[in-house]
XYZ file of C-alpha atoms in Angstrom:
738
model
C -5.083 11.842 42.229
C -7.480 12.848 39.387
C -5.741 12.570 35.919
C -6.849 15.763 33.272
C -6.208 14.115 29.087
C -7.078 16.608 26.582
C -4.835 16.531 23.535
C -6.117 18.374 20.865
C -4.677 16.258 17.841
C -4.592 12.775 19.767
C -2.182 10.301 18.425
C -2.741 12.240 14.621
C -4.810 9.594 13.512
C -5.464 9.872 9.627
C -8.846 8.962 9.987
C -10.385 8.928 13.538
C -10.536 10.559 16.781
C -9.944 10.597 20.182
C -12.087 11.224 23.346
C -9.484 13.340 23.912
C -9.362 15.658 21.358
C -10.547 19.094 19.206
C -13.628 18.196 17.038
C -12.476 19.445 14.590
C -8.744 19.122 15.417
C -8.143 23.081 13.214
C -12.208 24.753 13.137
C -12.030 27.821 11.364
C -12.571 31.504 12.573
C -16.109 32.164 14.093
C -16.302 28.542 14.214
C -18.482 26.159 17.039
C -15.915 23.382 18.371
C -16.247 20.657 21.256
C -12.872 20.319 23.797
C -13.089 16.596 24.111
C -11.814 15.598 27.739
C -10.798 12.222 29.887
C -10.791 12.060 33.480
C -9.473 8.869 35.206
C -10.097 7.039 37.561
C -13.787 6.720 36.469
C -16.278 8.546 38.402
C -13.658 10.165 40.401
C -14.498 13.575 38.660
C -17.910 15.507 39.555
C -17.162 18.496 37.366
C -15.144 19.529 34.622
C -14.789 23.187 33.907
C -12.719 24.691 30.829
C -11.768 28.268 30.657
C -10.590 30.539 28.523
C -8.705 33.945 27.800
C -9.931 36.260 25.896
C -12.290 36.351 27.391
C -12.416 35.452 30.580
C -15.481 32.329 30.908
C -15.131 29.418 32.425
C -17.318 26.560 30.796
C -19.282 23.161 31.944
C -18.600 20.256 30.747
C -20.625 17.937 30.103
C -20.310 14.171 31.139
C -20.779 11.717 28.233
C -19.383 8.462 29.150
C -18.079 6.849 32.474
C -15.934 4.601 29.659
C -14.788 4.086 26.593
C -14.756 0.294 24.842
C -12.317 1.646 21.809
C -11.419 -1.338 18.495
C -7.899 -0.786 17.391
C -8.206 0.379 13.446
C -7.723 -1.814 11.237
C -8.564 -4.981 13.939
C -11.318 -7.223 12.211
C -14.252 -8.949 13.485
C -11.813 -12.043 13.886
C -9.409 -10.585 16.595
C -11.571 -9.416 19.087
C -9.251 -10.033 21.941
C -7.849 -6.811 20.645
C -10.792 -5.174 21.579
C -9.083 -2.385 24.527
C -11.562 -1.064 27.293
C -10.603 2.813 28.997
C -11.641 2.653 32.446
C -12.177 6.836 32.056
C -14.906 9.289 32.089
C -15.659 11.409 28.671
C -16.110 15.350 29.170
C -17.413 17.426 25.697
C -17.762 21.181 26.052
C -18.396 24.113 23.023
C -16.296 27.008 22.683
C -16.293 28.824 19.710
C -12.638 30.005 17.587
C -11.401 32.998 17.853
C -11.140 35.594 14.905
C -8.684 35.381 12.014
C -5.409 36.199 13.607
C -6.500 36.415 17.510
C -5.513 33.429 19.911
C -7.446 31.465 22.470
C -6.146 30.184 24.955
C -8.088 27.695 27.465
C -7.506 25.352 29.992
C -9.271 22.341 32.288
C -9.784 22.074 36.018
C -11.025 19.538 37.846
C -11.542 18.577 41.660
C -8.229 20.992 42.191
C -6.713 19.795 39.304
C -5.483 22.665 36.604
C -3.996 21.570 32.876
C -1.555 23.427 31.018
C -2.572 26.022 28.623
C -3.487 25.271 25.676
C -3.996 27.903 22.022
C -5.817 28.166 19.189
C -4.884 30.791 16.573
C -8.077 32.089 14.704
C -8.410 31.063 10.773
C -9.713 31.838 7.358
C -9.783 31.115 3.859
C -9.002 34.143 1.748
C -9.587 34.457 -2.164
C -6.248 35.437 -3.647
C -6.052 37.656 -6.909
C -5.001 35.515 -9.476
C -1.678 34.916 -10.752
C -0.482 34.038 -7.662
C 3.559 33.445 -7.614
C 3.387 31.076 -4.530
C 1.683 28.547 -7.020
C 3.966 27.564 -9.865
C 2.458 25.956 -12.833
C 4.431 23.337 -15.207
C 3.096 22.778 -18.929
C 4.867 19.407 -20.833
C 3.262 19.371 -24.338
C 0.860 22.260 -24.055
C -1.920 24.445 -22.283
C -4.223 22.066 -20.305
C -7.796 21.561 -20.707
C -8.045 22.864 -17.107
C -7.970 25.689 -16.056
C -6.930 27.525 -12.329
C -10.015 29.750 -11.922
C -9.941 30.541 -7.669
C -7.280 30.409 -5.763
C -7.693 30.176 -1.781
C -5.190 30.420 1.273
C -6.642 29.099 4.812
C -4.087 31.648 6.677
C -4.360 33.038 10.650
C -3.458 36.781 9.183
C 0.226 36.806 8.491
C 0.982 33.489 7.602
C -1.190 30.257 5.121
C -0.805 26.652 5.465
C -3.017 25.231 3.085
C -4.090 26.393 -0.103
C -7.565 25.156 -1.973
C -7.109 25.542 -5.878
C -10.137 25.212 -8.024
C -10.212 24.401 -11.649
C -12.544 23.995 -14.186
C -14.392 20.797 -15.546
C -17.110 19.497 -17.916
C -19.957 17.361 -16.604
C -19.086 14.367 -18.277
C -14.848 14.165 -17.509
C -13.899 11.099 -15.929
C -10.919 11.391 -13.590
C -8.671 8.615 -12.927
C -4.743 7.788 -11.411
C -4.198 9.147 -7.999
C -2.251 5.655 -6.925
C -3.864 2.951 -5.770
C -7.546 3.343 -5.611
C -9.776 0.549 -4.240
C -13.383 1.903 -4.273
C -13.218 3.155 -8.124
C -11.464 3.067 -11.543
C -13.295 6.399 -12.664
C -13.184 8.775 -9.147
C -15.540 11.526 -10.889
C -18.342 12.329 -7.481
C -15.189 11.101 -5.118
C -13.363 12.801 -2.946
C -10.262 11.471 -1.891
C -6.968 12.598 -0.054
C -2.914 11.816 -0.184
C -2.261 10.137 2.551
C -0.280 6.394 2.889
C -2.333 4.848 5.494
C -2.308 0.919 6.658
C -6.346 0.168 6.604
C -6.371 -3.805 7.098
C -8.922 -5.104 4.355
C -11.748 -3.804 3.078
C -10.142 -0.484 2.221
C -12.771 1.837 0.765
C -10.915 5.498 0.207
C -8.142 4.286 1.771
C -4.791 3.421 0.313
C -1.254 2.122 1.126
C -0.618 3.834 -2.047
C -1.369 7.091 -2.484
C 0.009 8.962 -5.511
C -0.692 12.860 -6.501
C -1.494 12.483 -9.817
C -4.632 12.994 -11.630
C -5.607 11.492 -15.287
C -8.533 13.438 -16.774
C -10.571 11.703 -19.886
C -9.490 15.042 -21.123
C -6.242 14.766 -22.054
C -4.307 16.070 -19.570
C -2.498 14.812 -16.610
C -1.706 17.150 -13.290
C 1.252 15.782 -10.686
C 0.954 17.417 -7.751
C 5.214 18.617 -7.195
C 4.558 17.453 -2.739
C 4.633 15.125 -1.008
C 2.517 16.754 2.289
C -1.185 15.796 3.279
C -3.347 16.776 -0.210
C -7.137 16.001 -0.831
C -9.264 16.262 -4.373
C -12.770 17.099 -4.535
C -14.150 15.709 -7.846
C -17.416 15.943 -7.350
C -18.865 19.365 -8.622
C -20.288 19.641 -12.389
C -18.430 22.235 -13.511
C -15.423 22.119 -11.616
C -13.138 19.953 -9.435
C -10.309 21.275 -6.219
C -7.851 20.558 -5.001
C -6.734 20.916 -1.343
C -3.106 21.328 -0.159
C -0.803 21.964 2.657
C 2.466 24.146 1.572
C 5.224 25.314 2.688
C 6.587 28.037 1.013
C 4.685 27.328 -2.667
C 3.089 24.251 -4.650
C 4.313 23.039 -8.014
C 1.507 22.130 -10.317
C 3.051 19.984 -13.208
C 0.562 19.339 -16.240
C 0.765 16.590 -18.653
C -0.979 16.769 -22.427
C -1.270 14.144 -25.173
C -3.133 11.918 -27.448
C -3.003 9.209 -25.615
C -3.716 8.672 -21.770
C -1.274 6.188 -21.670
C 1.663 8.335 -23.048
C 0.651 10.647 -20.570
C 0.492 8.508 -17.651
C 4.354 7.582 -19.177
C 5.402 11.136 -18.925
C 4.232 11.611 -15.557
C 6.350 7.821 -14.701
C 9.248 8.705 -16.343
C 9.363 12.499 -15.195
C 8.943 11.430 -11.136
C 11.847 8.324 -12.096
C 12.573 6.133 -14.562
C 11.212 2.203 -13.572
C 13.120 -0.614 -12.750
C 12.919 -3.664 -14.903
C 12.404 -6.723 -12.474
C 14.653 -10.222 -13.335
C 12.987 -12.264 -15.560
C 11.735 -15.022 -12.502
C 9.701 -12.385 -11.281
C 7.188 -12.674 -13.568
C 7.031 -16.297 -12.949
C 4.246 -18.312 -10.097
C 4.606 -16.421 -6.932
C 3.603 -18.933 -3.858
C 3.694 -18.232 0.100
C 1.202 -18.329 2.943
C 2.004 -17.400 7.076
C 1.574 -21.249 8.144
C 5.171 -21.530 6.213
C 6.694 -21.728 9.702
C 9.520 -24.307 8.782
C 11.953 -25.574 7.108
C 9.950 -28.988 6.926
C 6.724 -26.692 5.213
C 8.569 -24.802 3.055
C 10.083 -28.466 1.522
C 6.382 -29.682 2.100
C 4.937 -27.098 -0.016
C 7.381 -27.295 -3.034
C 7.854 -31.342 -3.359
C 3.765 -30.985 -4.005
C 4.204 -28.466 -6.104
C 6.791 -30.821 -8.131
C 4.003 -33.537 -7.569
C 1.491 -31.444 -9.207
C 3.970 -30.058 -12.106
C 2.841 -26.635 -11.302
C 6.222 -24.524 -10.928
C 6.527 -21.637 -8.701
C 9.626 -19.149 -8.916
C 9.055 -17.051 -6.410
C 8.672 -18.012 -2.829
C 8.184 -15.880 0.047
C 8.258 -16.862 3.566
C 7.065 -14.260 6.217
C 7.255 -16.562 9.554
C 11.329 -17.079 9.044
C 12.834 -14.960 11.718
C 12.650 -15.263 15.793
C 10.230 -12.515 14.887
C 11.901 -9.768 17.676
C 15.167 -9.121 15.462
C 13.638 -9.925 12.442
C 16.653 -10.660 11.112
C 17.824 -13.916 12.825
C 16.813 -17.066 12.195
C 13.976 -18.969 14.238
C 15.697 -21.162 17.138
C 18.885 -20.740 15.716
C 21.500 -20.565 18.122
C 24.483 -17.806 18.537
C 26.554 -15.905 21.113
C 24.424 -12.130 21.045
C 26.922 -9.184 19.925
C 27.499 -5.308 20.806
C 24.095 -3.805 18.797
C 27.257 -1.852 17.111
C 27.838 -5.132 15.482
C 26.890 -7.875 12.153
C 26.114 -11.109 12.313
C 27.491 -14.026 9.286
C 26.077 -16.886 8.928
C 28.785 -18.575 10.382
C 28.285 -17.110 13.532
C 24.918 -19.291 14.160
C 23.943 -23.199 14.691
C 21.154 -23.824 12.826
C 18.504 -25.604 14.695
C 14.412 -26.677 15.432
C 12.325 -25.388 12.446
C 14.690 -24.019 10.878
C 18.087 -26.690 10.989
C 19.876 -25.855 7.240
C 18.400 -22.594 5.686
C 21.211 -22.499 3.555
C 20.820 -26.042 2.417
C 17.153 -25.048 1.946
C 18.280 -22.049 -0.177
C 20.856 -24.152 -2.173
C 17.816 -26.657 -3.029
C 15.076 -23.761 -3.954
C 17.413 -22.655 -6.499
C 18.409 -25.719 -8.114
C 14.425 -26.295 -8.530
C 14.671 -23.052 -10.128
C 12.563 -21.017 -7.190
C 13.689 -17.741 -5.752
C 13.835 -16.660 -2.185
C 12.399 -13.260 -0.325
C 11.998 -12.806 2.830
C 9.738 -11.157 5.325
C 10.825 -7.598 7.019
C 9.427 -4.403 8.462
C 11.244 -1.041 9.169
C 10.468 -1.287 13.311
C 12.592 -1.921 15.693
C 9.826 -4.303 18.050
C 9.041 -2.890 21.360
C 11.776 -4.763 24.174
C 9.053 -7.951 25.130
C 10.788 -11.360 27.237
C 14.158 -12.143 27.192
C 16.210 -11.419 24.423
C 19.803 -10.383 24.840
C 20.741 -9.418 20.702
C 17.389 -7.293 20.918
C 18.612 -5.430 23.986
C 21.640 -4.649 22.389
C 20.388 -3.435 19.854
C 17.340 -1.217 21.524
C 20.035 0.080 23.347
C 22.938 1.207 20.579
C 19.893 2.733 18.447
C 18.640 4.797 21.640
C 22.301 5.781 22.100
C 22.554 6.467 18.425
C 19.660 8.215 17.870
C 18.664 5.698 14.963
C 15.287 6.415 14.857
C 12.265 9.016 14.363
C 12.790 11.768 16.645
C 9.614 13.338 18.586
C 9.786 17.236 18.628
C 11.526 16.796 22.411
C 14.228 14.856 20.706
C 13.110 11.329 22.233
C 12.553 8.932 20.161
C 9.096 8.870 18.149
C 7.211 4.807 19.016
C 4.570 3.654 16.639
C 0.814 4.738 17.078
C -0.623 2.621 15.126
C -1.329 -1.216 16.941
C 0.813 -3.482 14.733
C 4.271 -3.199 15.903
C 2.485 0.073 19.002
C 5.184 1.174 20.918
C 8.295 0.165 18.401
C 10.977 2.324 17.104
C 10.772 3.590 13.395
C 14.065 3.793 11.108
C 15.284 6.836 10.142
C 15.800 6.262 6.799
C 17.457 9.477 6.357
C 19.862 8.724 8.317
C 22.892 7.284 6.329
C 24.593 5.612 9.585
C 20.993 4.255 10.862
C 20.298 2.834 7.541
C 24.256 2.240 6.542
C 24.285 0.073 10.310
C 20.347 -1.877 9.393
C 20.442 -3.051 6.273
C 24.699 -4.633 7.776
C 21.955 -6.245 9.842
C 20.648 -8.662 7.271
C 23.472 -8.355 4.728
C 24.275 -12.493 5.103
C 20.859 -12.967 4.769
C 21.742 -12.237 0.880
C 25.307 -13.415 1.513
C 23.304 -16.778 2.124
C 22.025 -16.551 -1.063
C 17.874 -14.823 -0.354
C 16.846 -12.930 -3.275
C 15.345 -10.052 -2.265
C 12.567 -8.691 0.312
C 9.529 -8.346 1.526
C 9.181 -5.024 2.607
C 6.114 -4.949 4.403
C 4.544 -1.809 6.339
C 6.045 1.300 6.195
C 2.950 3.169 6.676
C 3.620 3.726 10.752
C 4.673 7.092 10.235
C 1.502 9.255 11.867
C 2.761 12.475 13.471
C 3.298 15.618 11.781
C 5.571 17.468 13.716
C 8.165 14.401 13.944
C 11.960 14.828 13.303
C 14.034 13.609 10.492
C 17.744 13.662 10.628
C 17.870 15.312 7.100
C 15.752 17.869 8.545
C 12.484 17.460 6.788
C 9.348 16.914 9.386
C 7.006 14.236 9.662
C 4.301 16.293 7.174
C 6.393 16.214 4.961
C 7.730 12.670 4.812
C 4.638 10.676 6.221
C 3.837 9.957 2.378
C 7.527 10.002 1.155
C 8.516 7.207 3.945
C 7.502 4.078 2.163
C 9.015 4.984 -0.998
C 12.654 5.709 0.761
C 12.255 2.936 3.227
C 11.544 -0.002 0.268
C 14.357 1.971 -1.854
C 16.796 1.565 0.816
C 16.700 -2.315 0.778
C 15.987 -2.468 -3.345
C 19.617 -0.494 -3.693
C 20.807 -2.257 -0.917
C 19.904 -5.968 -2.662
C 20.632 -5.180 -5.862
C 24.240 -3.966 -5.097
C 24.715 -7.223 -3.199
C 23.285 -9.462 -5.771
C 24.991 -7.956 -9.144
C 21.148 -6.617 -10.015
C 19.457 -9.804 -9.367
C 17.375 -9.213 -6.382
C 14.142 -7.107 -5.848
C 11.771 -6.131 -2.979
C 8.235 -6.964 -3.020
C 5.991 -3.830 -0.910
C 3.290 -3.179 0.310
C 3.265 1.002 0.480
C 4.140 3.631 -1.644
C 4.500 6.858 -3.068
C 5.374 8.956 -6.393
C 8.549 7.227 -7.700
C 8.282 3.950 -6.117
C 8.439 2.280 -9.415
C 12.391 2.993 -9.557
C 12.146 -0.021 -6.641
C 9.822 -2.777 -8.159
C 7.670 -5.301 -7.520
C 4.624 -3.956 -5.395
C 1.278 -5.612 -4.036
C -1.864 -4.447 -3.140
C -1.851 -5.835 0.657
C -4.643 -7.362 2.572
C -7.932 -8.321 1.149
C -10.980 -11.115 2.121
C -11.756 -13.553 0.468
C -14.368 -12.122 -1.183
C -16.056 -11.213 -5.156
C -16.069 -8.347 -3.789
C -12.318 -7.839 -2.525
C -11.412 -9.726 -6.532
C -13.399 -6.438 -8.138
C -11.949 -4.087 -5.798
C -8.541 -4.723 -6.369
C -8.389 -5.167 -9.982
C -8.949 -1.681 -10.050
C -6.456 -1.318 -7.734
C -3.958 -2.319 -9.841
C -5.224 0.030 -13.345
C -5.206 2.665 -10.543
C -1.615 1.617 -9.541
C -0.577 1.442 -13.314
C -1.182 4.683 -14.604
C 0.223 6.520 -11.563
C 3.101 4.854 -11.999
C 3.212 1.913 -10.810
C 3.783 -0.665 -13.091
C 5.392 -3.751 -11.821
C 1.972 -4.876 -9.526
C 0.522 -8.413 -8.391
C -2.421 -9.028 -5.965
C -2.742 -12.132 -3.189
C -5.232 -13.891 -6.100
C -8.498 -14.946 -3.917
C -7.581 -13.076 -1.277
C -5.494 -13.691 1.964
C -8.447 -13.457 4.449
C -10.889 -15.621 6.240
C -12.536 -18.390 5.127
C -10.975 -20.186 2.050
C -12.162 -19.095 -0.981
C -14.590 -21.188 -3.363
C -13.176 -23.091 -6.400
C -14.604 -20.996 -8.731
C -13.311 -17.653 -6.910
C -9.667 -19.026 -6.640
C -9.361 -20.185 -10.565
C -11.898 -16.527 -11.894
C -8.691 -15.177 -10.074
C -6.326 -17.644 -11.124
C -7.426 -17.240 -14.537
C -7.102 -13.036 -14.094
C -3.693 -12.790 -12.499
C -1.804 -14.729 -15.320
C -2.446 -12.199 -16.649
C -1.043 -9.516 -14.322
C 2.101 -8.375 -13.967
C 3.369 -10.646 -10.700
C 1.584 -13.474 -9.828
C 1.189 -14.541 -6.723
C -1.480 -16.695 -4.238
C -0.672 -16.009 -0.719
C -2.688 -16.816 3.354
C -3.020 -15.336 6.499
C -2.999 -17.395 9.530
C 1.122 -18.067 10.988
C -0.585 -20.802 13.662
C -1.106 -24.428 12.433
C -4.904 -24.392 11.796
C -7.057 -27.282 10.794
C -8.873 -27.004 8.560
C -5.639 -25.549 6.603
C -6.225 -22.176 5.476
C -3.733 -21.804 2.480
C -4.494 -20.895 -0.835
C -2.578 -23.635 -2.521
C -4.284 -25.142 -4.912
C -3.920 -28.517 -3.392
C -5.731 -27.620 -0.499
C -7.697 -25.768 -2.048
C -9.201 -28.601 -4.341
C -9.691 -30.841 -0.818
C -10.826 -28.219 0.949
C -13.423 -27.229 -1.590
C -13.804 -31.072 -3.024
C -13.469 -29.656 -6.634
C -11.075 -31.922 -8.575
C -11.256 -29.127 -11.275
C -9.103 -26.813 -9.268
C -5.037 -28.120 -9.784
C -5.713 -28.719 -13.530
C -7.261 -25.972 -14.529
C -4.648 -23.246 -12.038
C -1.688 -25.160 -14.017
C -3.500 -24.743 -16.969
C -3.598 -20.959 -16.112
C 0.429 -21.375 -14.660
C 1.198 -22.891 -18.009
C -0.213 -20.134 -20.482
C 1.452 -17.523 -18.529
C 5.273 -19.728 -19.534
C 4.450 -20.099 -22.580
C 3.446 -16.012 -22.586
C 6.652 -14.953 -20.996
C 8.352 -13.481 -24.174
C 5.320 -11.430 -24.616
C 5.400 -10.572 -20.697
C 9.141 -9.774 -21.026
C 8.074 -7.816 -23.758
C 5.774 -5.689 -22.801
C 7.777 -5.009 -19.398
C 10.937 -4.108 -20.666
C 8.757 -1.464 -23.011
C 6.730 -0.436 -19.562
C 10.135 -0.312 -17.455
C 11.602 2.142 -20.992
C 8.138 3.329 -21.623
C 6.712 4.357 -18.092
C 3.713 3.076 -19.294
C 1.521 0.454 -17.631
C 1.600 -3.080 -17.906
C -1.805 -3.135 -17.257
C -3.682 -0.421 -19.353
C -7.361 0.531 -18.457
C -9.118 0.230 -21.690
C -12.195 2.484 -19.920
C -9.307 5.101 -20.353
C -9.880 4.769 -24.018
C -13.001 4.154 -24.061
C -15.965 4.657 -21.866
C -17.723 1.710 -23.174
C -15.862 -0.464 -21.402
C -16.505 -2.281 -18.507
C -14.166 -1.000 -15.325
C -12.442 -4.019 -14.907
C -11.331 -4.582 -18.599
C -7.284 -4.188 -19.133
C -5.048 -4.471 -21.808
C -2.131 -6.872 -20.737
C 0.802 -5.414 -22.131
C -0.613 -3.176 -25.787
C -1.947 -6.268 -27.684
C -3.407 -8.679 -25.443
C -7.539 -7.402 -24.269
C -7.917 -9.180 -20.726
C -12.127 -9.367 -19.657
C -11.793 -11.263 -15.906
C -14.902 -12.593 -14.966
C -15.568 -11.490 -11.543
C -18.805 -11.923 -10.590
C -20.289 -15.667 -9.401
C -21.913 -18.007 -11.114
C -21.892 -17.070 -15.130
C -21.302 -19.141 -17.417
C -21.533 -16.614 -20.051
C -20.001 -13.127 -20.157
C -19.888 -9.397 -21.817
C -16.925 -8.444 -23.826
C -17.172 -5.013 -25.116
C -14.798 -4.506 -27.606
C -13.488 -1.426 -28.746
C -13.436 -0.436 -32.988
C -12.126 -2.654 -35.009
C -11.416 -6.346 -35.436
C -10.493 -8.745 -32.908
C -9.857 -12.374 -32.804
C -10.318 -14.399 -29.686
C -7.361 -15.463 -28.265
C -8.125 -18.956 -27.577
C -9.668 -19.701 -30.648
C -8.982 -17.632 -33.492
C -12.591 -16.305 -33.708
C -12.987 -13.093 -34.792
C -15.218 -10.473 -33.712
C -16.596 -6.971 -34.990
C -15.598 -4.201 -32.605
C -17.139 -1.054 -31.427
C -20.555 -3.765 -29.446
C -20.319 -6.164 -26.098
C -20.699 -9.580 -27.536
C -22.267 -12.768 -24.745
C -18.964 -14.955 -24.780
C -19.361 -19.002 -22.999
C -16.659 -18.701 -20.229
C -16.663 -22.154 -18.788
C -14.256 -22.016 -15.700
C -11.391 -22.904 -17.165
C -11.209 -19.654 -19.675
C -10.721 -16.145 -19.396
C -12.405 -13.799 -22.878
C -8.735 -12.192 -23.480
C -8.475 -10.875 -27.122
C -5.848 -9.380 -29.936
C -6.837 -6.430 -32.055
C -6.655 -8.886 -35.365
C -3.344 -8.464 -37.766
C -1.201 -8.721 -34.197
C 1.263 -11.569 -34.028
C 2.343 -12.743 -29.973
C 5.564 -13.599 -29.249
C 5.625 -17.025 -27.060
C 7.444 -19.917 -26.339
C 6.005 -23.037 -27.630
C 2.777 -23.319 -29.557
C 0.939 -25.763 -26.681
C -0.212 -23.353 -24.436
C -1.441 -26.539 -22.003
C 2.324 -27.767 -21.933
C 4.442 -26.692 -19.035
C 8.068 -24.732 -20.589
C 10.593 -23.126 -18.743
C 10.547 -19.279 -18.238
C 12.492 -18.190 -20.864
C 12.219 -14.475 -22.345
C 13.224 -15.861 -25.880
C 10.639 -16.691 -28.452
C 10.052 -19.238 -30.398
C 6.741 -19.066 -31.942
C 4.629 -16.506 -32.909
C 0.727 -16.822 -33.068
C -0.189 -14.530 -35.125
C -3.637 -13.479 -35.679
C -5.133 -12.380 -38.982
């Protein structure tokens, strides 16, 4: 029998469309649109017709392709084995959207088969009279420099579902923020949406962490208090526009002030008091996907000690059975009913992790905290796994997952954990059940969770236990998910715990810390990561880091690795990580000893050690500035360009006093450093430089340009920058720049 497929919105992929969709998905009244149709098996359909009412016409669909090879979103060239070849015929037919207030019914017939009716409502944009009660504006600190000039509503004649607002701008106005953005620091000339999305490397304008806060160089900030889809068009010379989905109304919250960081801080505090991570979070973080056994972990810790490079946090991603994601790999146990949880005593540990308790205790004795990897997905059942089967059955019975409109459980649509169930984080009993499964890990002594993922929700009409739908929660979901883990861990560990998250949204500063996600080991990715961190900081994500020198692809050169390490030493979170989880030769680990061995550059280990020790020496300053950030909501990484347009987009203050100018280009021995007005001192040499101009500074591989305003005092743990000192918040030395 022939199969006819047409799904107007497809899988609701945020950026790509399938062959069976409508193009565009929501055409305006009177606009031509295309019906995408798939028939299977290929060659079975000799003709396909689309029928409409009204008017009662038949349109011939034209054959476009006899098959379609589709690469799943987010899959790189190194994963070509994931290429899915779909055997089907693809057809297109062109129709016209109905007038406003009217409906168009259409269906598809082929070889005696008929689809159900599809209905399209006629919609158009209509201008509103100002003011409009559906737009609520709240002003903090006075009226902003921008004013609302025009309101338009996307309506079907009876109800509007989207609004477009036009604001005044000046030709030289710069725009910053909007979450973690990899494409640029100043977003002038860009069109950016607010949509949480998992983009595997090369993020461009896509982001794991969209935040609807726009900071203008005209000393105002705008927070759009909504978690639904929206888009900022910042391209016009004298206006900019905001387009947003809404329910009953849309709330705009304005902030004004003389200092952009204070404006950013006002927004951050408005959306949640930032949580201060524990002191140990500011030491060196280390991990690698190949660290998938206790022996491997202990080997890397031993090598770190041998090279006098002392980590503070160790992250293990490949620790679990890769099915439940809460049981140590190779552990022996008796399966229990899905409603029940385990204690550590219920397991006999063997194989790759023969003594996880001993490992945890040993790490703690060495001053190293342990963080374990997690996702918010109940993986699809595969193979013989009695415990996962029991959990799966209980999860289904209790309806602990996000649901489809018909009440069935939503299945993950992206490739990563496809067809798994997504935990409903708004369901109190589901959340309790999920976390209790992991409670024994905290009782064993682990110190937090790497809460990966969170971008798995695509459906706008999916349902949650608290009554909200996917269109309201697809951005908010990662914030709620990491918040669940953070609060559980902090409660279990009496405050001495954290989460390490990739995705987030407005208010995610209440569950620190975050990292920038997947990146290649390239100079371009290095540059984009700095922009991402600076944008995130302006948007309320204060405690942020990245996989220094990238985690994917070929290993970085020694030069890229050390330039990245130098920048990461002056970043809220300093960590290295590598991608592959199968042992490969040569190794792709981003440890300094592996990079030195692979590149043959004997400078790698001593230079990396030096920058880690500098960070330890600066810990009293870092801790001082971390506390200030948590109290004020102002970022630890402060983009200089938002204060002075002459600065490079890669320059930033680390805290309030250290001005950092990372070297982000290959093969350079001198680097241009712009210094704002005033008198400045080189942090390393004490040499004075006049501000208001650019200086060419020598940058050997063991140096990063760091400047301090004359008269400042930097609290330190020691006067010897290259010598190791334990992590301490207490200064014993103050470096004065006079």
